Amino acid sequence: MTIKACGAHAADKPLEILDITRRAPGAHDVQIDIAYCGVCHSDLHQVRSEWAGTRYPCVPGHEIVGRVAAVGARVTAFKPGDLVGVGCLVDSCGQCEECGDGLENYCDNWVGTYNSPTPDAPGHTLGGYSQAIVVNERFVLRIRHPAQHLAAVAPLLCAGITTYSPLRHWRVGPGQKVGVVGIGGLGHMGIKLAHAMGAHVVAFTTSESKRAAATALGADEVVVSCNAGEMTAHVKSFDFILNTVAAPHDLDAFLALLKRDATMTLVGAPSSPHPSPNVFGLIMKRRALAGSLIGGIPETQEMLDFCAEHGIVADIELIRAGQINDAYERMLKGDVKYRFVIDIASLAG
Ligand code: NAP
Ligand code: ZN
């Protein structure tokens, strides 16, 4: 099947409309007509080869929602018309301890929704900035939100699970003071989710203009992190901090805000390293600095169901495919409240 997609031919080239092909669904495949696809900062890192190793043409997009168009002969869990999502993974080895634990995201051989080797043309996976995708049923998620919220559900498939997973792993809940650093696509979901889990949430931003909006998202307090006085007021007071910032920055300033034995988890993946943390900041209070990668398939379904139950969706700005290059520039300036989502119908022309 030949379809329209939006992608780039090289790291220094803008994204443009391309024709790509999708395989015919195999026995265990689900073919999905994509309605919306969120725009993650990882798409920008990858399409510009900021992490190195990008394969071209690169069609990004791993916050995919749409309806099932067809299913393979052995698929029983989905039928045409179902509302479904696909996140950052489309396959994994299925054999290792991580896969057995439902943590396919930590499988050494997980297949990313884009830029991973595949037998399909052109030899690497192509993502959701496209009209359709064919995915093994094990990596298809069910969406239980009302259909009219579908566009705003799309960002849950990456921004939602990437923040939900560490919040759950580090057992965030009532009675805890939790920081979320960076109010972008991931951070705004982190605020909503930590609030829904019952924590006292403090949002950290470099943007004075996001102060009021962060409160509306569910933050109990907002700190403009370049203001030293505001930071000092929170020293040694946090049970957990989730850091979503997409650029290198001073981690020590946030580590100093952790209580004894508390953890700061990094999910932001800048293309160049952070200045090293001062080890004394960790040693003296037995603090921990950790990382976390998206989430496994069972937890992604759990997150979608949690969000449907709590009425949680992303705050989005819907764009046409032709606006994607401008959207990337605005994302780099932190000028999006809080996630761009592409209306895939606009690919038709
Ligand atoms: P985003 O929408 O661009 O948000 C990042 C936010 O970080 C910005 O809105 C801004 O918030 C803050 N920020 C940006 N540059 C900064 C700087 N120089 N100093 C301080 N703060 C800065 O990006 P996103 O889509 O949320 O993604 C964030 C990062 O997570 C990216 O690196 C992405 O690749 C990565 N990511 C990781 C995973 C994972 O599994 N670990 C999954 C998805 C994405 P303020 O304006 O509030 O300061
Ligand atoms: Zn992402």
Coordinates of N, CA, C and O in Angstrom, one line a residue, residues 177 200 202-204 221-223 228-238 241 253-259:
K177 N 6.0 15.3 48.2 CA 6.2 16.6 47.4 C 7.1 16.2 46.2 O 8.2 15.6 46.3
H200 N 1.7 16.5 46.1 CA 1.9 17.9 46.1 C 2.9 18.2 45.0 O 4.0 17.8 45.1
V202 N 5.2 20.5 42.5 CA 5.9 21.8 42.2 C 6.4 21.8 40.8 O 7.2 20.9 40.5
A203 N 6.0 22.7 40.0 CA 6.5 22.8 38.6 C 7.7 23.7 38.5 O 7.6 24.8 39.1
F204 N 8.7 23.3 37.8 CA 9.9 24.2 37.6 C 10.0 24.6 36.2 O 9.9 23.7 35.3
E221 N 2.5 24.5 43.3 CA 3.4 25.7 43.4 C 4.2 25.7 42.1 O 4.4 24.7 41.4
V222 N 4.6 26.9 41.7 CA 5.4 27.0 40.5 C 6.7 27.8 40.8 O 6.6 28.8 41.5
V223 N 7.9 27.3 40.4 CA 9.2 27.9 40.7 C 9.8 28.3 39.3 O 9.9 27.4 38.4
A228 N 17.2 32.4 41.9 CA 17.9 31.7 43.0 C 17.1 31.7 44.3 O 17.0 30.7 45.0
G229 N 16.5 32.8 44.6 CA 15.7 32.9 45.9 C 14.6 31.9 45.9 O 14.3 31.3 46.9
E230 N 13.9 31.8 44.8 CA 12.8 30.8 44.7 C 13.3 29.4 44.9 O 12.6 28.5 45.5
M231 N 14.4 29.1 44.3 CA 15.0 27.7 44.4 C 15.4 27.4 45.9 O 15.1 26.4 46.4
T232 N 16.1 28.4 46.5 CA 16.6 28.2 47.9 C 15.4 27.8 48.8 O 15.6 27.0 49.8
A233 N 14.3 28.4 48.6 CA 13.1 28.1 49.5 C 12.7 26.7 49.5 O 12.0 26.2 50.4
H234 N 13.2 25.9 48.5 CA 12.8 24.5 48.4 C 13.9 23.5 48.7 O 13.8 22.3 48.5
V235 N 15.1 24.0 49.2 CA 16.2 23.1 49.5 C 15.8 21.9 50.4 O 15.1 22.1 51.4
K236 N 16.3 20.7 50.1 CA 16.1 19.5 50.9 C 14.6 19.2 51.2 O 14.3 18.7 52.3
S237 N 13.7 19.4 50.3 CA 12.3 19.2 50.6 C 11.6 18.3 49.7 O 10.4 17.9 50.0
F238 N 12.2 17.8 48.7 CA 11.5 16.9 47.7 C 11.7 15.4 47.9 O 12.8 15.0 48.2
I241 N 11.9 14.1 42.1 CA 11.9 15.1 41.0 C 12.0 14.4 39.7 O 12.8 13.5 39.5
A253 N 21.6 22.1 40.9 CA 20.6 23.0 41.4 C 19.4 22.3 41.8 O 18.7 22.7 42.8
F254 N 19.0 21.2 41.1 CA 17.8 20.4 41.5 C 18.1 19.3 42.5 O 17.3 19.0 43.3
L255 N 19.3 18.7 42.4 CA 19.7 17.7 43.3 C 19.7 18.2 44.8 O 19.3 17.5 45.7
A256 N 20.0 19.5 44.9 CA 20.1 20.1 46.2 C 18.7 20.3 46.8 O 18.5 20.5 48.0
L257 N 17.7 20.1 46.0 CA 16.3 20.3 46.5 C 15.7 18.9 47.1 O 14.7 18.9 47.7
L258 N 16.5 17.8 46.8 CA 16.0 16.5 47.3 C 16.2 16.3 48.7 O 17.3 16.7 49.3
K259 N 15.3 15.6 49.4 CA 15.5 15.2 50.8 C 16.5 14.1 50.8 O 16.9 13.5 49.8

